[in-house]
Amino acid sequence: MDDVVTRAATDRSIGTRFATRVVNFSGDTTIYALAQCIPDLSSSGCLNCLGNVIKVLHKCCDEYRGARVQFPNCFMRHEVYSFFDNDKTPTLSYNQGHDGIPKKEMIIVCVILLFLLSIGVFHLLHWRRRRMKRNKTLKEMNDDLSGVLTAESLLYDFTTIEAATNCFSMENKIGVGGFGDVYKGELVSGQEIAVKRLSRRSSQDTKKQGTLSWSIRDKIIRGIVRGLVYLHEDSRPRIIHRDLKASNILLDKDMNPKISDFGMARIFGVDQIEGSTNIIVGTYGYMSPEYAMHGQFSVKSDVFSFGVLLLEIISGKRNRSFYQEDKFDDLLTHAWKLWKDGREMELIDPTLIGDSNSRSEIMRCIHIGLLCVQNNLEERPTTALITHILSTDSAILPEPNRPATFKDYTRSIEKMDQLKSDSISSFIFEELITEIYPR
């Protein structure tokens, strides 16, 4: 092979630079070899090119009886049979293109480049098409999801629910809520659901109140806050619950809380921070004043409801019960007056009084609860800030002002209803008055 390389490099024939060699090897085997360079390549250039070919042959083809290697400027082949005519120039031709580049190689390179270019264009178009489709889907979600979690969109007839829960079988029962048993189910579409079946005999269970130590109540409080942080901060899109209350907090066997009943929830767009409605739905005593009076809701509306719930957990009393026991105060005003007078210990559930080690934590939670129910929503903390306050003892909290009371905004609504019933044309108030539908 070295010899045929030397012969090809020193070939001085006009228009050719090639050589052949036939050698008998091991007595019964004949090796046929051919080496060729492009005609206008110098002797040293041809020698260097074919030398590189031999290196490639050593690496790839030592174990083969025949092989061929082609570079842009040279070519070499060997076989155990005759594949060339010693009297003629090999049929392999290196017709020159521009700048000394063989036409054949130019064609191959162009084809490869066009192939790679077409693949790149295809992937680019495919990527743009997927991106446009995804953007369109997100836009449609932002346009349409604002009403997905309304009560109307989640209505199912009883037959559908009965079929999904296998006729409310005991095998599908997963828990007990404040007003009935909870069952798991599966719709025809394959979507899994949870269903609470109301019971005529159901009521809030207060018999277990004495067994709820502060450590359990603290666990429940922190779990509710984590759920709200997810809805308000981590979820995309952002979700406003609008009906956070004790009966919508489900507890599993380990007393881990789960926020439930999203029939009144609203979805916010990416940059949306508040919304409004002309139809107010919710539960008296848990609704924030801006929502009850003006139909405006935001994450701070849920914070207000959480504050009411927090004070209920600490006191062991329901906000609504104060309307029956005390003609002057509700739970929020009662808690604030005790706080202002330095008698906040009187608010705490008597079953917790003996737990002196947790007294500072309970006091801090009362403070947080009063901040959450402030009349001015700007003075209420966010759920993320509440998480931070619960996890550290160094946070300095502002003094709470008098909280919003159910009496205040009920009186305002009654006054507006009175104006509406006067001689002024009622159509003026159609855009100003909102209707309240209690649950």
Tab-separated table of C-alpha atoms in Angstrom:
chain	number	residue	atom	x	y	z
A	1	MET	CA	0.000	0.000	0.000
A	2	ASP	CA	2.898	2.355	0.762
A	3	ASP	CA	4.347	1.531	-2.660
A	4	VAL	CA	1.133	2.293	-4.554
A	5	VAL	CA	0.888	5.584	-2.677
A	6	THR	CA	4.392	6.574	-3.734
A	7	ARG	CA	3.691	5.654	-7.344
A	8	ALA	CA	0.485	7.695	-7.455
A	9	ALA	CA	2.150	10.730	-5.862
A	10	THR	CA	5.032	10.667	-8.373
A	11	ASP	CA	2.901	9.911	-11.452
A	12	ARG	CA	3.763	12.541	-14.039
A	13	SER	CA	1.256	11.498	-16.696
A	14	ILE	CA	-0.757	14.392	-18.064
A	15	GLY	CA	-4.293	14.473	-16.619
A	16	THR	CA	-3.722	11.537	-14.291
A	17	ARG	CA	-2.227	10.944	-10.863
A	18	PHE	CA	-2.942	7.342	-10.032
A	19	ALA	CA	-1.241	3.997	-9.617
A	20	THR	CA	-2.094	0.307	-9.260
A	21	ARG	CA	-0.250	-2.605	-7.694
A	22	VAL	CA	-0.780	-6.369	-7.752
A	23	VAL	CA	1.052	-8.452	-5.149
A	24	ASN	CA	0.915	-12.167	-4.356
A	25	PHE	CA	0.415	-12.603	-0.620
A	26	SER	CA	0.825	-15.839	1.357
A	27	GLY	CA	1.202	-17.877	-1.778
A	28	ASP	CA	-2.489	-18.345	-2.584
A	29	THR	CA	-3.835	-14.812	-2.137
A	30	THR	CA	-3.363	-11.887	-4.522
A	31	ILE	CA	-3.875	-8.316	-3.384
A	32	TYR	CA	-5.087	-5.716	-5.903
A	33	ALA	CA	-4.594	-2.099	-4.852
A	34	LEU	CA	-5.324	1.276	-6.444
A	35	ALA	CA	-4.519	4.811	-5.302
A	36	GLN	CA	-5.520	8.056	-7.022
A	37	CYS	CA	-5.334	11.829	-6.375
A	38	ILE	CA	-7.010	14.701	-8.207
A	39	PRO	CA	-4.827	15.718	-11.194
A	40	ASP	CA	-3.830	19.200	-10.064
A	41	LEU	CA	-2.766	18.099	-6.568
A	42	SER	CA	0.982	18.404	-5.961
A	43	SER	CA	3.117	15.353	-5.278
A	44	SER	CA	3.521	16.252	-1.622
A	45	GLY	CA	-0.172	16.984	-1.333
A	46	CYS	CA	-1.068	13.661	-2.917
A	47	LEU	CA	1.421	11.806	-0.708
A	48	ASN	CA	-0.006	13.460	2.422
A	49	CYS	CA	-3.642	12.796	1.428
A	50	LEU	CA	-3.076	9.105	0.628
A	51	GLY	CA	-1.017	8.738	3.805
A	52	ASN	CA	-4.066	9.817	5.766
A	53	VAL	CA	-6.141	7.275	3.847
A	54	ILE	CA	-3.808	4.469	4.931
A	55	LYS	CA	-4.190	5.556	8.548
A	56	VAL	CA	-7.950	5.294	8.174
A	57	LEU	CA	-7.633	1.856	6.582
A	58	HIS	CA	-5.539	0.653	9.516
A	59	LYS	CA	-8.158	1.847	11.995
A	60	CYS	CA	-11.256	0.583	10.273
A	61	CYS	CA	-10.464	-2.200	7.902
A	62	ASP	CA	-7.470	-4.330	8.910
A	63	GLU	CA	-9.664	-7.394	9.347
A	64	TYR	CA	-11.458	-7.034	6.010
A	65	ARG	CA	-10.363	-8.706	2.777
A	66	GLY	CA	-11.250	-5.550	0.848
A	67	ALA	CA	-11.883	-1.893	1.606
A	68	ARG	CA	-12.138	1.527	0.061
A	69	VAL	CA	-11.686	5.039	1.480
A	70	GLN	CA	-12.452	8.228	-0.394
A	71	PHE	CA	-11.346	11.727	0.606
A	72	PRO	CA	-12.236	14.895	-1.328
A	73	ASN	CA	-8.763	14.961	-2.993
A	74	CYS	CA	-7.755	11.284	-3.053
A	75	PHE	CA	-9.025	7.715	-3.149
A	76	MET	CA	-7.682	4.264	-2.284
A	77	ARG	CA	-9.026	0.755	-2.613
A	78	HIS	CA	-7.762	-2.804	-2.197
A	79	GLU	CA	-9.422	-6.151	-2.917
A	80	VAL	CA	-8.528	-9.859	-3.299
A	81	TYR	CA	-9.843	-9.773	-6.845
A	82	SER	CA	-9.078	-7.615	-9.842
A	83	PHE	CA	-11.300	-4.582	-9.997
A	84	PHE	CA	-9.316	-2.467	-12.509
A	85	ASP	CA	-7.775	-2.746	-15.983
A	86	ASN	CA	-4.037	-2.142	-15.895
A	87	ASP	CA	-4.138	-0.798	-19.432
A	88	LYS	CA	-6.752	1.880	-18.755
A	89	THR	CA	-7.317	4.773	-16.407
A	90	PRO	CA	-9.724	3.806	-13.641
A	91	THR	CA	-13.346	4.635	-14.278
A	92	LEU	CA	-13.259	6.778	-11.126
A	93	SER	CA	-12.929	10.338	-12.403
A	94	TYR	CA	-12.339	13.583	-10.508
A	95	ASN	CA	-13.769	16.252	-12.761
A	96	GLN	CA	-12.901	19.598	-11.331
A	97	GLY	CA	-15.389	22.251	-10.219
A	98	HIS	CA	-14.697	25.797	-9.122
A	99	ASP	CA	-11.623	26.445	-6.972
A	100	GLY	CA	-10.315	22.916	-7.440
A	101	ILE	CA	-13.251	21.226	-5.660
A	102	PRO	CA	-14.524	18.113	-7.460
A	103	LYS	CA	-18.014	18.480	-8.875
A	104	LYS	CA	-19.121	15.194	-7.369
A	105	GLU	CA	-18.074	16.304	-3.891
A	106	MET	CA	-19.736	19.680	-4.411
A	107	ILE	CA	-23.001	17.963	-5.257
A	108	ILE	CA	-22.768	15.671	-2.212
A	109	VAL	CA	-21.980	18.569	0.111
A	110	CYS	CA	-24.831	20.668	-1.302
A	111	VAL	CA	-27.290	17.804	-0.912
A	112	ILE	CA	-26.218	17.266	2.706
A	113	LEU	CA	-26.468	20.980	3.487
A	114	LEU	CA	-29.918	21.206	1.937
A	115	PHE	CA	-31.023	18.153	3.885
A	116	LEU	CA	-29.773	19.603	7.176
A	117	LEU	CA	-31.322	22.960	6.345
A	118	SER	CA	-34.699	21.370	5.605
A	119	ILE	CA	-34.576	19.495	8.925
A	120	GLY	CA	-33.790	22.747	10.751
A	121	VAL	CA	-36.639	24.587	9.042
A	122	PHE	CA	-39.029	21.733	9.801
A	123	HIS	CA	-38.153	21.757	13.514
A	124	LEU	CA	-38.393	25.550	13.631
A	125	LEU	CA	-41.852	25.539	12.056
A	126	HIS	CA	-42.954	22.680	14.319
A	127	TRP	CA	-41.702	24.542	17.402
A	128	ARG	CA	-43.467	27.771	16.355
A	129	ARG	CA	-46.687	25.891	15.638
A	130	ARG	CA	-46.613	24.239	19.084
A	131	ARG	CA	-45.817	27.557	20.744
A	132	MET	CA	-48.694	29.320	18.963
A	133	LYS	CA	-51.059	26.477	19.893
A	134	ARG	CA	-49.946	26.615	23.546
A	135	ASN	CA	-50.346	30.409	23.663
A	136	LYS	CA	-53.788	30.108	22.120
A	137	THR	CA	-54.762	27.490	24.702
A	138	LEU	CA	-53.528	29.654	27.565
A	139	LYS	CA	-55.427	32.640	26.194
A	140	GLU	CA	-58.605	30.603	25.906
A	141	MET	CA	-58.097	29.419	29.489
A	142	ASN	CA	-57.676	32.980	30.722
A	143	ASP	CA	-60.766	34.043	28.768
A	144	ASP	CA	-62.947	31.130	29.757
A	145	LEU	CA	-61.778	29.949	33.173
A	146	SER	CA	-63.062	33.036	34.985
A	147	GLY	CA	-66.406	31.299	35.286
A	148	VAL	CA	-65.323	27.667	35.434
A	149	LEU	CA	-65.508	27.385	39.187
A	150	THR	CA	-68.927	28.932	39.645
A	151	ALA	CA	-71.766	27.052	41.261
A	152	GLU	CA	-73.620	26.793	37.950
A	153	SER	CA	-70.705	25.106	36.165
A	154	LEU	CA	-70.461	22.389	38.822
A	155	LEU	CA	-74.125	21.348	38.911
A	156	TYR	CA	-74.883	17.679	38.284
A	157	ASP	CA	-78.187	15.886	38.497
A	158	PHE	CA	-78.691	13.351	41.263
A	159	THR	CA	-78.720	10.396	38.849
A	160	THR	CA	-75.228	11.277	37.622
A	161	ILE	CA	-73.879	11.600	41.167
A	162	GLU	CA	-75.562	8.371	42.234
A	163	ALA	CA	-74.001	6.474	39.342
A	164	ALA	CA	-70.567	7.995	40.000
A	165	THR	CA	-70.594	6.905	43.658
A	166	ASN	CA	-72.115	3.481	43.005
A	167	CYS	CA	-75.317	4.513	44.778
A	168	PHE	CA	-73.343	6.008	47.676
A	169	SER	CA	-71.915	2.628	48.596
A	170	MET	CA	-69.995	2.195	51.834
A	171	GLU	CA	-66.948	1.129	49.824
A	172	ASN	CA	-66.842	4.656	48.398
A	173	LYS	CA	-67.282	6.459	51.712
A	174	ILE	CA	-64.132	8.412	52.564
A	175	GLY	CA	-65.180	10.608	55.490
A	176	VAL	CA	-67.816	12.525	57.388
A	177	GLY	CA	-68.432	16.235	56.915
A	178	GLY	CA	-70.267	18.712	59.094
A	179	PHE	CA	-73.579	18.089	57.315
A	180	GLY	CA	-73.235	14.586	55.956
A	181	ASP	CA	-71.031	11.765	54.707
A	182	VAL	CA	-68.423	12.272	51.972
A	183	TYR	CA	-68.047	9.776	49.117
A	184	LYS	CA	-65.532	9.371	46.340
A	185	GLY	CA	-66.838	8.900	42.815
A	186	GLU	CA	-65.876	8.782	39.161
A	187	LEU	CA	-67.766	10.521	36.364
A	188	VAL	CA	-68.292	9.006	32.928
A	189	SER	CA	-65.412	11.173	31.668
A	190	GLY	CA	-63.066	9.468	34.146
A	191	GLN	CA	-62.752	12.518	36.391
A	192	GLU	CA	-62.590	11.655	40.079
A	193	ILE	CA	-64.863	13.621	42.413
A	194	ALA	CA	-65.776	13.882	46.095
A	195	VAL	CA	-69.447	14.205	47.020
A	196	LYS	CA	-70.964	15.273	50.332
A	197	ARG	CA	-74.471	13.857	50.789
A	198	LEU	CA	-76.446	16.082	53.138
A	199	SER	CA	-78.242	14.440	56.026
A	200	ARG	CA	-81.426	15.748	57.661
A	201	ARG	CA	-80.061	14.741	61.052
A	202	SER	CA	-76.580	16.162	60.489
A	203	SER	CA	-75.119	19.009	62.533
A	204	GLN	CA	-71.736	20.337	63.485
A	205	ASP	CA	-70.104	17.906	65.892
A	206	THR	CA	-69.071	19.713	69.086
A	207	LYS	CA	-68.705	16.635	71.248
A	208	LYS	CA	-65.055	16.206	70.233
A	209	GLN	CA	-64.144	19.803	70.984
A	210	GLY	CA	-62.588	18.900	74.329
A	211	THR	CA	-60.262	16.373	72.678
A	212	LEU	CA	-58.716	18.999	70.390
A	213	SER	CA	-55.540	20.022	72.195
A	214	TRP	CA	-53.675	23.134	71.141
A	215	SER	CA	-51.106	21.064	69.238
A	216	ILE	CA	-53.911	19.600	67.105
A	217	ARG	CA	-55.568	22.986	66.597
A	218	ASP	CA	-52.208	24.531	65.716
A	219	LYS	CA	-51.685	21.746	63.165
A	220	ILE	CA	-55.088	22.481	61.637
A	221	ILE	CA	-54.413	26.245	61.517
A	222	ARG	CA	-51.049	25.798	59.790
A	223	GLY	CA	-52.516	23.320	57.321
A	224	ILE	CA	-55.291	25.749	56.343
A	225	VAL	CA	-52.722	28.510	55.829
A	226	ARG	CA	-50.615	26.236	53.605
A	227	GLY	CA	-53.699	25.481	51.526
A	228	LEU	CA	-54.493	29.183	51.134
A	229	VAL	CA	-50.881	29.977	50.187
A	230	TYR	CA	-51.143	27.403	47.432
A	231	LEU	CA	-54.431	28.813	46.130
A	232	HIS	CA	-53.266	32.441	46.318
A	233	GLU	CA	-49.564	32.239	45.459
A	234	ASP	CA	-48.486	28.888	44.021
A	235	SER	CA	-51.472	27.903	41.922
A	236	ARG	CA	-51.551	29.031	38.297
A	237	PRO	CA	-54.096	30.383	37.741
A	238	ARG	CA	-54.751	31.998	41.143
A	239	ILE	CA	-57.890	30.802	42.959
A	240	ILE	CA	-60.092	32.803	45.355
A	241	HIS	CA	-62.205	30.452	47.473
A	242	ARG	CA	-64.892	32.995	48.562
A	243	ASP	CA	-66.523	30.636	51.090
A	244	LEU	CA	-63.862	29.655	53.601
A	245	LYS	CA	-65.516	28.501	56.844
A	246	ALA	CA	-65.351	25.723	59.409
A	247	SER	CA	-67.715	23.372	57.585
A	248	ASN	CA	-65.576	23.606	54.443
A	249	ILE	CA	-62.459	22.359	56.226
A	250	LEU	CA	-62.319	18.552	56.103
A	251	LEU	CA	-60.059	16.598	58.464
A	252	ASP	CA	-58.583	13.182	57.731
A	253	LYS	CA	-57.895	10.503	60.326
A	254	ASP	CA	-54.595	12.210	61.206
A	255	MET	CA	-56.333	15.594	61.627
A	256	ASN	CA	-54.746	17.008	58.479
A	257	PRO	CA	-57.023	19.752	57.108
A	258	LYS	CA	-58.192	19.937	53.501
A	259	ILE	CA	-59.939	22.995	52.071
A	260	SER	CA	-63.088	21.812	50.292
A	261	ASP	CA	-66.215	23.044	48.494
A	262	PHE	CA	-64.971	25.165	45.570
A	263	GLY	CA	-68.473	25.750	44.229
A	264	MET	CA	-68.126	29.512	44.776
A	265	ALA	CA	-64.443	29.816	43.893
A	266	ARG	CA	-63.249	32.184	41.183
A	267	ILE	CA	-60.146	31.941	39.016
A	268	PHE	CA	-57.975	35.016	38.488
A	269	GLY	CA	-55.881	35.777	35.434
A	270	VAL	CA	-52.089	36.032	35.602
A	271	ASP	CA	-52.017	39.740	36.497
A	272	GLN	CA	-55.453	39.994	38.147
A	273	ILE	CA	-55.503	40.893	41.856
A	274	GLU	CA	-59.202	41.543	42.477
A	275	GLY	CA	-62.640	40.997	40.991
A	276	SER	CA	-66.237	42.052	41.479
A	277	THR	CA	-69.712	40.604	41.105
A	278	ASN	CA	-73.325	41.752	41.236
A	279	ILE	CA	-74.470	38.511	42.846
A	280	ILE	CA	-72.992	37.942	46.292
A	281	VAL	CA	-72.924	34.370	47.520
A	282	GLY	CA	-71.356	33.263	50.757
A	283	THR	CA	-71.962	32.745	54.450
A	284	TYR	CA	-72.942	35.476	56.895
A	285	GLY	CA	-70.239	36.104	59.450
A	286	TYR	CA	-67.405	34.969	57.155
A	287	MET	CA	-67.810	37.447	54.290
A	288	SER	CA	-65.472	40.444	54.244
A	289	PRO	CA	-67.212	43.859	54.321
A	290	GLU	CA	-65.993	44.929	50.862
A	291	TYR	CA	-67.451	41.743	49.409
A	292	ALA	CA	-70.742	41.858	51.328
A	293	MET	CA	-71.330	45.557	50.618
A	294	HIS	CA	-69.783	46.095	47.181
A	295	GLY	CA	-69.256	42.668	45.662
A	296	GLN	CA	-65.466	43.148	45.572
A	297	PHE	CA	-63.312	40.122	46.299
A	298	SER	CA	-59.586	39.349	46.347
A	299	VAL	CA	-57.078	37.247	48.264
A	300	LYS	CA	-57.729	39.592	51.200
A	301	SER	CA	-61.382	38.446	51.194
A	302	ASP	CA	-60.202	34.903	51.919
A	303	VAL	CA	-57.826	36.293	54.556
A	304	PHE	CA	-60.815	37.895	56.325
A	305	SER	CA	-62.671	34.572	56.335
A	306	PHE	CA	-59.556	32.845	57.646
A	307	GLY	CA	-59.349	35.384	60.492
A	308	VAL	CA	-62.917	34.546	61.544
A	309	LEU	CA	-62.135	30.843	61.348
A	310	LEU	CA	-58.934	31.313	63.360
A	311	LEU	CA	-60.764	33.093	66.199
A	312	GLU	CA	-63.391	30.332	66.175
A	313	ILE	CA	-60.714	27.642	66.520
A	314	ILE	CA	-59.107	29.469	69.444
A	315	SER	CA	-62.331	30.302	71.283
A	316	GLY	CA	-64.175	27.084	70.533
A	317	LYS	CA	-67.214	29.175	69.644
A	318	ARG	CA	-68.877	29.905	66.332
A	319	ASN	CA	-69.162	33.466	65.146
A	320	ARG	CA	-72.856	33.009	64.483
A	321	SER	CA	-73.543	31.921	68.059
A	322	PHE	CA	-72.753	35.403	69.322
A	323	TYR	CA	-75.745	36.810	67.453
A	324	GLN	CA	-77.952	34.677	69.676
A	325	GLU	CA	-76.112	35.064	73.003
A	326	ASP	CA	-75.120	38.729	72.891
A	327	LYS	CA	-77.252	41.427	71.347
A	328	PHE	CA	-74.380	43.869	71.085
A	329	ASP	CA	-71.253	42.022	69.946
A	330	ASP	CA	-70.258	39.383	67.477
A	331	LEU	CA	-67.188	37.177	68.005
A	332	LEU	CA	-64.861	39.614	66.205
A	333	THR	CA	-65.848	42.652	68.270
A	334	HIS	CA	-65.849	40.572	71.437
A	335	ALA	CA	-62.298	39.341	70.742
A	336	TRP	CA	-61.051	42.858	69.949
A	337	LYS	CA	-62.510	44.348	73.139
A	338	LEU	CA	-60.888	41.637	75.231
A	339	TRP	CA	-57.573	42.264	73.431
A	340	LYS	CA	-57.828	46.010	73.952
A	341	ASP	CA	-58.570	45.561	77.674
A	342	GLY	CA	-55.749	43.045	78.148
A	343	ARG	CA	-58.231	40.250	78.914
A	344	GLU	CA	-57.567	38.120	75.841
A	345	MET	CA	-57.226	35.022	78.021
A	346	GLU	CA	-60.991	35.116	78.445
A	347	LEU	CA	-61.365	34.428	74.708
A	348	ILE	CA	-59.485	31.137	74.817
A	349	ASP	CA	-61.420	27.855	74.887
A	350	PRO	CA	-61.493	26.744	78.551
A	351	THR	CA	-60.197	23.306	77.526
A	352	LEU	CA	-56.918	24.986	76.489
A	353	ILE	CA	-56.353	27.122	79.582
A	354	GLY	CA	-54.337	24.417	81.315
A	355	ASP	CA	-51.796	24.296	78.466
A	356	SER	CA	-49.565	27.091	79.786
A	357	ASN	CA	-46.647	26.147	77.519
A	358	SER	CA	-48.628	27.147	74.453
A	359	ARG	CA	-50.019	30.379	75.830
A	360	SER	CA	-47.669	32.635	73.847
A	361	GLU	CA	-48.513	30.788	70.606
A	362	ILE	CA	-52.236	31.130	71.270
A	363	MET	CA	-51.860	34.856	71.989
A	364	ARG	CA	-49.957	35.285	68.734
A	365	CYS	CA	-52.722	33.514	66.823
A	366	ILE	CA	-55.347	35.792	68.406
A	367	HIS	CA	-53.265	38.762	67.264
A	368	ILE	CA	-53.060	37.336	63.727
A	369	GLY	CA	-56.802	36.634	63.694
A	370	LEU	CA	-57.625	40.249	64.640
A	371	LEU	CA	-55.303	41.579	61.918
A	372	CYS	CA	-56.998	39.337	59.351
A	373	VAL	CA	-60.467	40.771	60.092
A	374	GLN	CA	-59.549	44.444	59.788
A	375	ASN	CA	-62.119	46.597	58.006
A	376	ASN	CA	-59.420	48.067	55.741
A	377	LEU	CA	-58.180	45.254	53.531
A	378	GLU	CA	-54.762	46.950	53.193
A	379	GLU	CA	-54.234	46.313	56.912
A	380	ARG	CA	-54.807	42.559	56.533
A	381	PRO	CA	-51.710	40.363	56.069
A	382	THR	CA	-51.279	38.095	53.059
A	383	THR	CA	-51.333	34.342	53.540
A	384	ALA	CA	-47.604	34.216	52.765
A	385	LEU	CA	-46.945	36.735	55.553
A	386	ILE	CA	-49.138	34.738	57.941
A	387	THR	CA	-46.983	31.674	57.225
A	388	HIS	CA	-43.868	33.673	58.056
A	389	ILE	CA	-45.375	35.011	61.293
A	390	LEU	CA	-46.394	31.517	62.411
A	391	SER	CA	-42.889	30.180	61.792
A	392	THR	CA	-40.960	32.835	63.751
A	393	ASP	CA	-41.204	34.506	67.132
A	394	SER	CA	-39.280	37.622	66.095
A	395	ALA	CA	-41.900	39.185	63.825
A	396	ILE	CA	-43.282	42.452	65.219
A	397	LEU	CA	-47.019	42.778	64.591
A	398	PRO	CA	-48.967	46.053	64.460
A	399	GLU	CA	-51.785	46.709	66.876
A	400	PRO	CA	-55.160	45.743	65.386
A	401	ASN	CA	-57.883	48.351	64.982
A	402	ARG	CA	-61.559	47.685	65.584
A	403	PRO	CA	-62.535	44.891	63.185
A	404	ALA	CA	-65.307	44.944	60.645
A	405	THR	CA	-68.528	43.619	62.116
A	406	PHE	CA	-71.470	41.860	60.597
A	407	LYS	CA	-73.771	44.477	62.154
A	408	ASP	CA	-72.013	47.332	60.362
A	409	TYR	CA	-72.404	46.085	56.829
A	410	THR	CA	-75.849	44.607	57.500
A	411	ARG	CA	-76.996	48.046	58.618
A	412	SER	CA	-75.483	49.600	55.472
A	413	ILE	CA	-77.280	47.134	53.240
A	414	GLU	CA	-80.588	47.758	55.047
A	415	LYS	CA	-80.111	51.505	54.543
A	416	MET	CA	-79.472	50.980	50.826
A	417	ASP	CA	-82.530	48.750	50.574
A	418	GLN	CA	-84.574	51.514	52.222
A	419	LEU	CA	-83.326	54.044	49.660
A	420	LYS	CA	-84.175	51.625	46.910
A	421	SER	CA	-87.766	51.341	48.147
A	422	ASP	CA	-88.227	55.152	48.159
A	423	SER	CA	-89.732	57.171	45.354
A	424	ILE	CA	-86.420	57.349	43.440
A	425	SER	CA	-86.602	55.278	40.321
A	426	SER	CA	-85.289	51.824	41.071
A	427	PHE	CA	-83.322	51.533	37.834
A	428	ILE	CA	-80.739	53.995	39.227
A	429	PHE	CA	-79.762	51.430	41.813
A	430	GLU	CA	-79.613	48.418	39.548
A	431	GLU	CA	-75.891	48.928	39.000
A	432	LEU	CA	-75.234	49.905	42.620
A	433	ILE	CA	-77.141	47.386	44.688
A	434	THR	CA	-75.985	43.768	45.000
A	435	GLU	CA	-78.187	40.972	46.168
A	436	ILE	CA	-77.012	38.730	49.013
A	437	TYR	CA	-77.825	35.026	48.915
A	438	PRO	CA	-76.915	33.394	52.249
A	439	ARG	CA	-76.094	29.704	52.522
